[in-house]
Amino acid sequence: MKATRIDTCFEKLRARGEKGFIAYITAGDPDLDATLERVKLLEAMGVDFIELGVPFSEPLADGEANQRAAERALAAGTTFEGILNLVRKIREQSEIPLVFFSYLNPLFVRGFDKSMQMAAEAGIDGVLLVDLSLEESGPYTQAIEANGLNHVVLITPTTPDARMEGLLKSASGFVYCVSRAGVTGEQSELQKEASSVLERAGRYTDLPLALGFGVSTPEQARSYSKISDAVVVGSYIVNTFHQSGNTPEGREAAADKISNLVQAVK
Amino acid sequence: MTEQPENFTQQPDAGGHFGPYGGSFVPEILSHPLNELTEAYNAAKQDQGFQDELNALLKDFVGRPTPLYFAKRMTEVLGGAKIYMKREDLCHTGAHKINNSLGQVLLARRMGKTRIIAETGAGQHGVATATVAAMFGLECVVYMGEVDMARQALNVYRMRRLGTKVVGVTSGQKTLKDAISEAMRDWVSNIQDTHYIIGSALGAHPYPMMVRDFQSVIGREARWQILEKEGRLPDHLVACVGGGSNAIGLFYPFLDDASVQMTGVEAGGLGHGLGEHAARFNGGQLGILQGTKTYVLQDDEGQISLTHSVSAGLDYAAVGPEHAWLKDLGRAHYTDVGDQEAVDALGNLSKWEGILPALESSHAVAYAIRLAKQMSRDEIIIINCSGRGDKDVQELAAWEERQQEKTDA
């Protein structure tokens, strides 16, 4: 398979001996224009990868922050075509790797393969499917790869070794290692489980290992970056942008706070 | 039509698929616990000790077997088929839900889980789960949409008296679907000590299979009871379908009896526009919701639609995957009945037979009223009277008030 922007970006980081920063935001929160501005700010502060959440009305694996973000995005009338337009606009000025973070149904509805084709054409590089289990993954992985996209998989501290091996066989781009069991959300304590899940994943793959879950301070971001190839920050970014308001000044203020976490990783 | 299987009862496959439906679409964090649950359930199923304990409690605690009652006056009034009612409303706690809650709580104990969670729509599953948790002294939390808490206030009170914590869900439409999502979030966060008792034949494998198996006691009893009373099998089975647990519980033991027809009745609500009903087979399309692939009411963007039914228990956007498969195969038929017709059926059954059925079950009664008239006197219908209507009297009074206001205006 041809190298994606994700592969290229990790190669560059590795060559420079740097760790990556992966920022999650929900597409369309609070509307698609604001999302475009947020992406620009994130890239400008040194974020290496963007995970774009595709809003779904039943986000059962998400915590409060991302649930509300999805509600705002849907209330603003966000559609899949609208999100693809956002991706095209980002691609007019940026080569930042973009990963769709989505539940299956909003992609399944028009035919999963068609959704993947449309995403790839717009400029998406990889897909992480929240509710796709290893058992059901066959046809979906195939459609992702057939369209030249990376299949980013998520593993957790409770994923048994045999399962991890299976999941990592179907993975490309990078692996999202969840540092603790639970739904997404800020957690105050860094868990020991984090290093164990990385160590176990490393036995089955040479892919870059990203670590995330509950990162909300520069200290946490720094300590995660020391043991992984990249740090994922989601709820904190979603919350910080939301609380700072949907104005240019608000976004700038949020960006100042978020950049502290990015700097801690660099 | 899909190719007919040799045997309807040998489903699902090892991965929980009923033809193209079902399976397991869950976040990774739940995959391993679900596999463990499947293994534990398969072992319990083979374990005579487990089955004996379950059967003893079904008899002495739940009050089984429930009667198969010949509805003589209803039959005479309608002048068609002989109507029998499977009286699940006479189960302890007032609905069939406890058959499943009891089975699952025994399984949870076997797995060493100390905390029970559940979702509930009408509150019957919540009450049943609160009851079995109390009996075994287990901590219990029930998630319930705030809209449902208001319209099923009696059941909220019952759960609290049983020592269960009822958590109101304020997201989305604040009904059953949102309660399921919230229960799943709890489960994801407390997987070590918690078992999630899903109340219908929904969700990821093994739930649709396991819930069906625990509810199949309904159909097994009905089968020997009708053979005892009539010396032959019934011609038609009728049950309401929300997720579809009471329906699959009645249908499953008859699936290989080719002469027995079966109809599942969905909530037609106020009309056939998207958002006005919960008739997934009349407006839904293939989708993936809350762990399973099935017919789902959704828009062109794959966002889940709002649903409406006068009965909280049928007010859900997806249908159990085995029903989707039985529909495709043509083995069972599905139709829908609107709010008004269901409320009328509730009134009629109360007057004809002295049985006040739940609003959910009233959808089945309403369809059976239509059906019986078209059948001959030597034919037999069995209706699953899945629950009693005491919980609905407040909602019914409010409904009558609204109808009165409309008439006055």
XYZ file of C-alpha atoms in Angstrom:
675
model
C 0.000 0.000 0.000
C 1.146 3.529 -0.847
C 2.397 5.551 2.119
C -0.277 7.851 3.535
C 0.271 11.281 5.058
C 0.114 9.473 8.403
C 3.017 7.164 7.488
C 5.061 10.057 6.099
C 4.465 12.224 9.145
C 5.526 9.490 11.569
C 8.666 8.880 9.482
C 9.570 12.558 9.695
C 8.968 12.604 13.446
C 11.071 9.509 13.920
C 13.900 10.976 11.844
C 13.847 14.103 13.989
C 13.587 12.084 17.199
C 10.334 13.857 18.021
C 7.080 12.675 19.496
C 3.759 13.288 17.769
C 0.711 15.167 19.010
C -2.722 13.968 17.877
C -5.628 16.327 18.495
C -9.255 15.166 18.454
C -12.088 17.530 17.593
C -15.662 16.827 16.519
C -16.421 17.917 12.958
C -19.164 20.521 12.986
C -18.755 21.561 16.633
C -20.230 24.139 16.933
C -20.333 24.429 13.124
C -18.111 23.491 10.196
C -16.633 26.983 9.724
C -15.478 27.012 13.344
C -14.019 23.526 12.903
C -11.905 24.777 9.985
C -10.593 27.636 12.141
C -9.802 25.207 14.960
C -7.868 22.930 12.610
C -5.798 25.908 11.391
C -4.985 26.943 14.947
C -4.087 23.404 15.977
C -1.755 22.986 13.028
C -0.163 26.355 13.683
C 0.670 25.416 17.278
C 2.467 22.261 16.173
C -0.198 19.555 16.281
C 0.921 16.770 13.930
C -2.315 14.847 13.321
C -6.014 15.675 13.509
C -8.659 13.137 14.462
C -11.952 14.421 13.090
C -14.939 13.018 14.936
C -17.902 12.252 12.686
C -20.893 13.210 14.837
C -23.385 10.437 15.592
C -26.654 10.689 17.462
C -25.798 7.672 19.680
C -22.184 8.131 20.811
C -22.235 5.305 23.347
C -18.469 5.083 23.782
C -18.022 8.794 24.416
C -17.958 10.746 27.635
C -19.859 13.904 28.387
C -17.587 16.341 26.490
C -17.705 14.490 23.181
C -21.394 13.639 23.516
C -22.261 17.310 23.836
C -19.918 18.157 20.952
C -21.725 15.660 18.707
C -25.072 17.128 19.754
C -23.880 20.628 18.878
C -22.569 19.458 15.528
C -25.818 17.705 14.630
C -27.890 20.649 15.839
C -25.867 22.807 13.431
C -26.969 20.505 10.605
C -23.618 18.815 10.018
C -23.779 16.219 7.230
C -21.236 13.798 5.795
C -21.011 15.873 2.610
C -20.463 18.960 4.748
C -17.612 17.240 6.557
C -16.057 16.222 3.238
C -16.223 19.862 2.134
C -14.396 20.799 5.316
C -11.734 18.206 4.501
C -11.362 19.616 0.974
C -10.949 23.119 2.401
C -8.277 21.892 4.800
C -6.526 20.182 1.896
C -6.428 23.435 -0.093
C -3.852 24.723 2.371
C -2.536 21.857 4.465
C -1.010 18.386 4.317
C -1.746 17.610 7.971
C -2.774 13.938 8.342
C -6.511 13.566 8.956
C -8.177 10.572 10.590
C -11.909 10.017 10.715
C -13.011 8.908 14.182
C -16.487 7.487 13.642
C -19.216 5.083 14.619
C -20.212 2.723 11.829
C -23.769 3.798 11.120
C -23.122 7.265 9.636
C -20.687 5.601 7.201
C -22.712 2.418 6.652
C -25.869 4.261 5.619
C -24.768 5.079 2.043
C -22.686 1.919 1.726
C -19.468 1.674 3.706
C -17.240 1.293 0.660
C -18.753 4.362 -0.950
C -18.172 6.380 2.221
C -14.526 5.280 2.252
C -14.107 6.211 -1.389
C -15.617 9.646 -0.793
C -13.447 10.170 2.300
C -10.261 9.183 0.458
C -11.083 11.445 -2.486
C -11.673 14.396 -0.171
C -8.290 13.934 1.479
C -8.797 11.744 4.557
C -5.832 9.490 5.403
C -7.122 7.022 7.942
C -10.220 5.773 9.735
C -10.819 4.660 13.311
C -14.174 2.936 13.813
C -15.307 3.074 17.395
C -17.844 0.249 17.276
C -16.148 -2.096 14.826
C -15.057 -5.223 16.687
C -12.303 -7.539 15.490
C -14.944 -10.223 14.872
C -16.820 -8.068 12.361
C -13.864 -6.230 10.883
C -13.122 -8.287 7.726
C -15.160 -6.505 5.039
C -14.665 -3.106 6.643
C -10.875 -3.369 6.839
C -10.891 -4.473 3.222
C -12.916 -1.447 2.109
C -10.652 0.901 4.084
C -7.478 -0.492 2.565
C -8.929 -0.793 -0.949
C -9.382 2.971 -0.867
C -5.792 3.574 0.197
C -6.704 4.589 3.745
C -5.080 3.513 6.989
C -7.142 1.428 9.387
C -6.311 2.832 12.801
C -7.258 0.373 15.536
C -7.804 0.966 19.200
C -6.577 -1.365 21.925
C -7.173 -1.213 25.661
C -5.513 -2.477 28.842
C -8.116 -5.260 29.018
C -7.537 -6.482 25.457
C -6.096 -10.013 25.850
C -2.881 -10.842 23.970
C -4.485 -13.141 21.406
C -7.029 -10.472 20.561
C -4.370 -7.797 20.387
C -2.449 -9.841 17.867
C -5.552 -10.142 15.687
C -6.367 -6.453 15.922
C -2.832 -5.360 15.125
C -2.684 -7.590 12.046
C -5.456 -5.509 10.495
C -3.956 -2.188 11.600
C -2.029 0.404 9.628
C -0.950 3.999 10.109
C -0.677 3.922 13.881
C -2.235 2.186 16.866
C -4.362 4.038 19.383
C -3.516 2.611 22.792
C -6.038 3.535 25.444
C -4.287 4.061 28.749
C -7.134 2.920 30.951
C -10.502 1.182 30.864
C -13.543 3.421 30.487
C -15.243 5.953 28.260
C -13.348 8.950 26.908
C -12.965 11.795 29.371
C -10.511 13.658 31.535
C -9.067 11.599 34.372
C -6.812 13.040 37.037
C -4.452 10.098 37.498
C -2.013 8.642 35.055
C -2.416 4.889 35.082
C 0.292 2.276 35.260
C -1.792 0.325 32.797
C -0.512 2.703 30.123
C 3.013 1.367 29.938
C 1.816 -2.209 30.112
C -0.532 -1.819 27.150
C 2.263 -0.205 25.090
C 4.688 -2.935 26.004
C 2.234 -5.665 25.025
C 1.290 -3.928 21.753
C 4.960 -3.581 20.856
C 5.252 -7.359 20.782
C 2.846 -7.604 17.866
C 3.506 -4.562 15.736
C 6.153 -2.151 14.469
C 3.543 0.549 13.881
C 3.824 3.809 15.825
C 1.994 3.573 19.151
C -0.111 6.534 20.208
C -1.249 6.806 23.790
C -4.325 8.620 24.933
C -7.234 8.887 27.280
C -7.811 11.488 29.892
C -4.842 13.704 29.040
C -5.649 17.205 30.287
C -2.391 18.683 31.644
C 1.059 19.373 30.178
C 2.576 17.039 32.817
C 0.391 14.139 31.718
C 1.105 14.862 28.067
C 4.851 14.913 28.741
C 4.861 11.684 30.731
C 2.758 9.925 28.082
C 5.066 11.141 25.321
C 8.068 9.638 27.070
C 6.715 6.118 26.768
C 4.916 6.318 23.396
C 5.355 7.625 19.834
C 2.506 10.115 20.055
C -0.017 11.493 22.517
C -3.745 11.760 21.791
C -5.708 14.570 23.423
C -9.449 14.764 22.875
C -11.960 15.792 25.527
C -9.680 18.496 26.896
C -9.387 20.178 23.504
C -13.120 19.845 22.804
C -13.954 21.317 26.208
C -11.411 24.111 26.068
C -12.587 25.335 22.665
C -16.203 25.055 23.754
C -15.741 26.941 27.004
C -13.802 29.746 25.329
C -16.663 30.574 22.985
C -17.205 30.586 19.243
C -15.360 33.830 18.407
C -11.876 34.461 16.977
C -10.755 35.787 20.382
C -12.255 32.792 22.188
C -10.514 30.379 19.834
C -7.180 32.174 20.296
C -7.550 31.979 24.080
C -8.348 28.258 23.884
C -5.398 27.724 21.535
C -3.045 29.326 24.077
C -4.099 26.787 26.706
C -3.985 23.814 24.354
C -0.552 24.744 23.035
C 0.867 24.184 26.525
C 0.095 20.509 26.102
C 1.559 20.441 22.600
C 4.780 22.103 23.783
C 5.074 19.559 26.592
C 5.269 16.790 24.009
C 7.764 18.521 21.711
C -36.389 -14.133 -0.267
C -33.363 -15.467 1.595
C -32.697 -19.198 1.362
C -34.631 -21.100 4.023
C -32.511 -22.704 6.735
C -33.088 -26.401 7.486
C -33.852 -25.610 11.082
C -34.955 -22.223 12.393
C -33.954 -22.952 15.936
C -30.243 -23.565 15.226
C -29.512 -19.850 15.115
C -27.524 -17.693 15.573
C -24.062 -18.761 14.386
C -21.104 -18.681 16.787
C -20.638 -14.965 16.159
C -24.253 -14.150 16.951
C -25.434 -13.702 13.342
C -28.993 -14.368 12.275
C -28.400 -14.411 8.519
C -27.192 -10.892 7.682
C -28.337 -9.490 11.038
C -26.998 -9.410 14.586
C -23.302 -9.868 15.344
C -21.245 -7.800 17.712
C -20.532 -4.141 16.928
C -19.055 -2.737 20.106
C -16.100 -0.668 21.319
C -12.999 -2.771 21.893
C -13.292 -2.382 25.653
C -16.535 -4.420 25.579
C -15.422 -7.143 23.165
C -13.557 -9.265 25.652
C -16.212 -9.028 28.402
C -18.855 -10.021 25.834
C -16.782 -13.033 24.809
C -16.466 -14.004 28.465
C -20.214 -13.610 28.874
C -20.847 -15.836 25.858
C -18.578 -18.532 27.280
C -20.164 -18.302 30.724
C -23.647 -18.479 29.234
C -22.824 -21.459 27.017
C -21.393 -23.286 30.034
C -24.411 -22.435 32.209
C -26.752 -23.662 29.501
C -25.137 -27.111 29.673
C -25.060 -27.120 33.466
C -27.960 -29.034 35.003
C -27.383 -27.343 38.360
C -27.852 -23.901 36.796
C -30.972 -24.985 34.930
C -32.438 -26.590 38.066
C -31.877 -23.445 40.120
C -33.424 -21.290 37.377
C -36.431 -23.572 37.002
C -37.030 -23.725 40.748
C -37.018 -19.934 40.998
C -39.211 -19.562 37.907
C -41.715 -21.800 39.667
C -41.585 -20.522 43.238
C -40.532 -16.888 42.838
C -41.944 -15.900 39.435
C -45.029 -18.100 39.645
C -44.595 -20.184 36.523
C -46.084 -21.787 34.600
C -48.310 -18.833 33.777
C -51.828 -19.789 32.640
C -52.911 -20.167 29.042
C -56.331 -18.640 29.385
C -59.237 -19.146 26.987
C -60.743 -15.698 26.395
C -64.313 -16.913 26.013
C -66.185 -13.612 25.906
C -63.662 -11.971 23.623
C -63.962 -14.969 21.291
C -67.766 -14.745 21.323
C -67.862 -10.994 20.756
C -65.515 -11.195 17.764
C -67.166 -14.322 16.366
C -64.028 -15.721 14.754
C -61.015 -17.711 15.905
C -60.745 -19.083 19.432
C -58.534 -16.722 21.393
C -56.160 -17.852 24.090
C -54.003 -15.509 26.153
C -50.615 -16.419 27.534
C -50.802 -14.656 30.874
C -47.290 -13.262 31.304
C -48.977 -10.360 33.069
C -49.405 -12.761 35.994
C -45.640 -13.188 36.441
C -44.223 -11.730 39.633
C -43.634 -7.989 39.028
C -46.276 -7.958 36.290
C -44.559 -8.787 33.012
C -42.481 -11.371 31.169
C -39.334 -9.328 31.814
C -38.472 -11.211 34.993
C -37.882 -14.479 33.066
C -34.801 -12.871 31.567
C -33.716 -10.814 34.574
C -33.731 -13.923 36.740
C -31.708 -15.961 34.255
C -29.160 -13.195 33.831
C -28.789 -12.472 37.529
C -28.003 -16.152 38.144
C -25.412 -15.915 35.384
C -23.952 -12.740 36.889
C -23.569 -14.481 40.236
C -21.922 -17.426 38.526
C -19.448 -14.976 36.956
C -18.704 -13.407 40.326
C -20.210 -10.011 39.465
C -21.463 -8.010 42.441
C -23.098 -5.067 40.721
C -26.043 -5.123 38.312
C -27.027 -2.421 35.856
C -29.956 -2.254 33.470
C -31.807 0.099 31.175
C -35.547 0.366 31.148
C -38.223 1.931 28.959
C -41.637 1.178 30.431
C -39.971 0.333 33.705
C -41.045 -3.331 33.702
C -37.538 -4.572 32.976
C -36.160 -2.152 35.549
C -38.583 -3.413 38.191
C -37.851 -7.048 37.323
C -34.106 -6.451 37.547
C -34.423 -4.439 40.767
C -36.451 -7.334 42.173
C -33.967 -10.101 41.392
C -31.066 -7.902 42.532
C -32.854 -7.369 45.842
C -33.502 -11.067 46.193
C -29.792 -11.812 45.833
C -28.627 -8.738 47.760
C -26.776 -7.219 44.807
C -26.209 -3.518 44.169
C -28.394 -2.352 41.292
C -28.489 0.765 39.118
C -31.174 1.315 36.466
C -30.912 3.908 33.691
C -34.177 5.383 32.498
C -34.936 8.264 30.152
C -36.532 11.220 31.903
C -39.497 11.192 29.532
C -40.141 7.582 30.511
C -39.649 8.344 34.204
C -42.479 10.842 33.946
C -44.859 8.561 32.085
C -44.018 5.458 34.158
C -43.677 7.105 37.561
C -45.194 4.168 39.411
C -42.403 1.879 38.264
C -39.740 4.419 39.247
C -41.181 4.374 42.738
C -41.247 0.578 42.828
C -37.592 0.321 41.779
C -36.533 2.772 44.468
C -38.458 0.851 47.129
C -36.610 -2.271 46.012
C -33.324 -0.571 46.823
C -32.295 0.239 43.256
C -30.753 3.530 42.249
C -32.714 4.946 39.301
C -30.622 7.308 37.206
C -32.522 9.686 34.936
C -31.073 10.034 31.428
C -31.272 13.503 29.935
C -29.484 12.990 26.628
C -31.121 12.556 23.224
C -34.815 11.817 23.229
C -34.706 10.811 26.928
C -36.282 7.409 26.240
C -35.194 3.769 25.961
C -32.466 4.213 23.342
C -30.741 6.876 25.405
C -31.019 4.736 28.539
C -29.256 1.874 26.707
C -26.384 4.167 25.649
C -25.994 5.408 29.215
C -26.048 1.880 30.635
C -23.360 0.884 28.125
C -21.203 3.817 29.245
C -21.549 2.675 32.831
C -20.642 -0.873 31.823
C -17.567 0.266 29.898
C -16.342 2.068 33.016
C -17.166 -0.689 35.532
C -16.537 -3.831 33.574
C -14.709 -5.675 36.352
C -17.502 -6.053 38.890
C -20.609 -5.212 36.851
C -23.012 -7.247 34.748
C -25.324 -5.422 32.366
C -28.753 -7.073 32.157
C -30.180 -5.978 28.812
C -33.942 -6.274 28.890
C -34.736 -7.165 25.325
C -33.479 -9.383 22.520
C -31.207 -6.564 21.411
C -27.624 -5.438 21.558
C -24.440 -7.335 20.766
C -23.995 -11.110 20.857
C -24.750 -13.015 23.113
C -27.646 -10.840 24.300
C -30.200 -11.463 21.521
C -29.636 -15.225 21.812
C -29.454 -15.321 25.599
C -32.526 -13.142 26.163
C -34.449 -15.248 23.638
C -33.445 -18.443 25.412
C -34.516 -17.146 28.814
C -37.824 -15.913 27.373
C -38.503 -19.104 25.422
C -40.091 -20.547 28.534
C -43.172 -18.604 27.365
C -43.482 -20.516 24.112
C -42.475 -23.871 25.604
C -45.255 -23.619 28.156
C -47.765 -22.298 25.635
C -46.982 -25.233 23.355
C -47.725 -27.976 25.881
C -50.629 -26.019 27.332
C -52.421 -25.679 23.992
C -51.744 -29.326 23.180
C -53.275 -30.222 26.518
C -56.335 -27.985 26.057
C -57.002 -28.367 22.338
C -55.017 -31.417 21.319
C -53.392 -29.460 18.548
C -51.087 -26.571 17.745
C -52.407 -23.020 17.373
C -52.859 -21.440 13.941
C -51.552 -18.024 14.796
C -49.371 -16.398 17.453
C -49.534 -12.651 18.099
C -47.144 -10.581 20.200
C -46.038 -6.979 20.400
C -42.488 -6.112 19.296
C -40.383 -3.374 20.828
C -36.952 -4.950 20.997
C -38.909 -8.135 20.642
C -38.216 -10.300 23.694
C -41.763 -11.349 24.531
C -42.440 -12.045 20.865
C -39.335 -14.147 20.283
C -39.981 -15.903 23.601
C -43.409 -17.011 22.351
C -42.403 -17.622 18.715
C -39.123 -19.486 19.100
C -40.438 -22.864 20.334
C -42.943 -22.859 17.422
C -40.541 -21.821 14.643
C -40.142 -25.347 13.304
C -43.909 -25.973 13.368
C -44.619 -24.934 9.791
C -48.398 -24.740 10.302
C -48.125 -22.083 12.994
C -48.227 -18.524 11.669
C -46.866 -15.699 13.744
C -47.258 -11.940 13.715
C -45.221 -9.359 15.549
C -46.939 -6.031 16.166
C -44.905 -2.830 16.245
C -45.952 0.571 17.507
C -47.640 2.579 14.755
C -47.782 5.624 17.027
C -49.560 8.629 15.546
C -48.870 8.001 11.860
C -46.346 6.796 9.312
C -44.139 9.879 9.109
C -40.559 9.510 10.398
C -40.634 10.436 14.086
C -44.312 9.613 14.566
C -43.975 5.875 15.188
C -41.674 3.002 16.114
C -42.501 0.632 13.234
C -39.007 -0.331 12.151
C -40.298 -2.736 9.491
C -42.387 0.039 7.993
C -39.847 2.781 7.391
C -36.611 1.479 8.868
C -33.530 0.411 6.938
C -30.507 -1.747 7.612
C -28.207 -0.128 10.134
C -25.934 -0.684 13.103
C -27.170 0.496 16.471
C -26.077 -0.300 20.008
C -24.129 -3.406 19.141
C -26.227 -5.075 16.493
C -27.016 -4.917 12.784
C -30.748 -4.757 12.128
C -33.616 -2.622 10.834
C -33.193 0.863 12.255
C -35.284 4.021 11.970
C -32.773 6.571 10.725
C -32.363 9.485 8.369
C -30.288 9.683 5.155
C -27.217 10.617 7.230
C -27.416 7.491 9.383
C -28.520 9.511 12.388
C -31.063 7.666 14.508
C -34.608 8.994 14.224
C -36.879 10.083 16.968
C -39.630 7.583 17.612
C -43.056 7.833 19.151
C -45.417 5.431 20.829
C -47.974 5.789 23.571
C -46.212 2.778 25.112
C -42.728 3.447 26.426
C -41.742 -0.205 26.003
C -42.204 -0.145 22.213
C -40.679 3.295 21.711
C -37.302 2.265 20.273
C -35.561 2.854 16.936
C -34.225 -0.667 16.297
C -35.699 -4.159 16.361
C -34.085 -7.357 17.667
C -31.943 -8.956 14.914
C -33.685 -12.338 14.985
C -36.973 -10.653 14.108
C -35.294 -8.935 11.162
C -34.147 -12.315 9.942
C -37.533 -14.030 10.506
C -39.150 -11.223 8.545
C -36.755 -11.657 5.624
C -37.374 -15.396 5.600
C -41.106 -14.827 5.710
C -41.303 -17.115 8.763
C -42.922 -14.394 10.853
C -44.953 -11.412 9.708
C -44.842 -7.929 11.129
C -47.398 -5.188 11.186
C -48.144 -2.153 13.272
C -50.977 -0.764 15.355
C -51.385 2.916 16.215
C -51.744 4.560 19.622
C -55.523 4.960 19.486
C -56.234 1.400 18.380
C -53.986 0.073 21.159
C -55.712 2.192 23.793
C -59.108 1.013 22.501
C -57.963 -2.611 22.661
C -56.861 -2.105 26.248
C -60.344 -0.836 27.099
C -62.049 -3.678 25.267
C -60.002 -6.456 26.815
C -60.572 -4.976 30.253
C -64.336 -5.007 29.754
C -64.567 -8.326 27.934
C -62.262 -10.376 30.117
C -61.450 -8.434 33.251
C -57.821 -8.266 32.152
C -56.132 -4.856 32.011
C -53.148 -5.381 29.710
C -50.065 -3.183 29.475
C -50.133 -0.618 26.672
C -47.354 -2.605 24.979
C -49.353 -5.845 25.043
C -52.451 -3.916 23.943
C -50.847 -3.551 20.510
C -50.909 -7.343 20.198
C -54.481 -7.474 21.489
C -55.527 -4.853 18.933
C -54.082 -6.804 16.036
C -55.603 -10.047 17.316
C -59.005 -8.330 17.319
C -58.564 -7.545 13.618
C -57.225 -11.006 12.863
C -59.741 -13.124 14.812
C -62.663 -11.696 12.860
C -61.109 -12.915 9.607
C -60.539 -16.432 10.898
C -62.961 -19.305 11.303
C -64.340 -20.580 14.591
C -62.277 -23.748 14.502
C -59.002 -21.840 14.283
C -56.894 -20.835 17.278
C -54.960 -17.661 18.132
C -52.580 -17.268 21.065
C -51.906 -13.678 22.159
C -48.967 -12.991 24.392
C -50.378 -10.832 27.159
C -46.841 -9.819 28.044
C -47.592 -7.439 30.899
C -50.290 -5.926 33.029
C -51.514 -2.368 32.656
C -51.486 -1.063 36.222
C -48.369 0.966 35.416
C -50.235 2.670 32.566
C -53.311 4.024 34.313
C -51.823 7.485 34.858
C -50.717 7.708 31.237
C -54.133 6.482 30.113
C -55.901 9.105 32.184
C -53.668 11.774 30.633
C -54.395 10.331 27.174
C -58.144 10.491 27.761
C -57.812 14.060 28.955
C -55.934 15.041 25.804
C -58.565 13.311 23.631
C -61.288 15.164 25.518
C -59.512 18.469 24.951
C -59.275 17.725 21.227
C -63.001 16.931 21.110
C -63.838 20.115 23.005
C -61.623 22.203 20.726
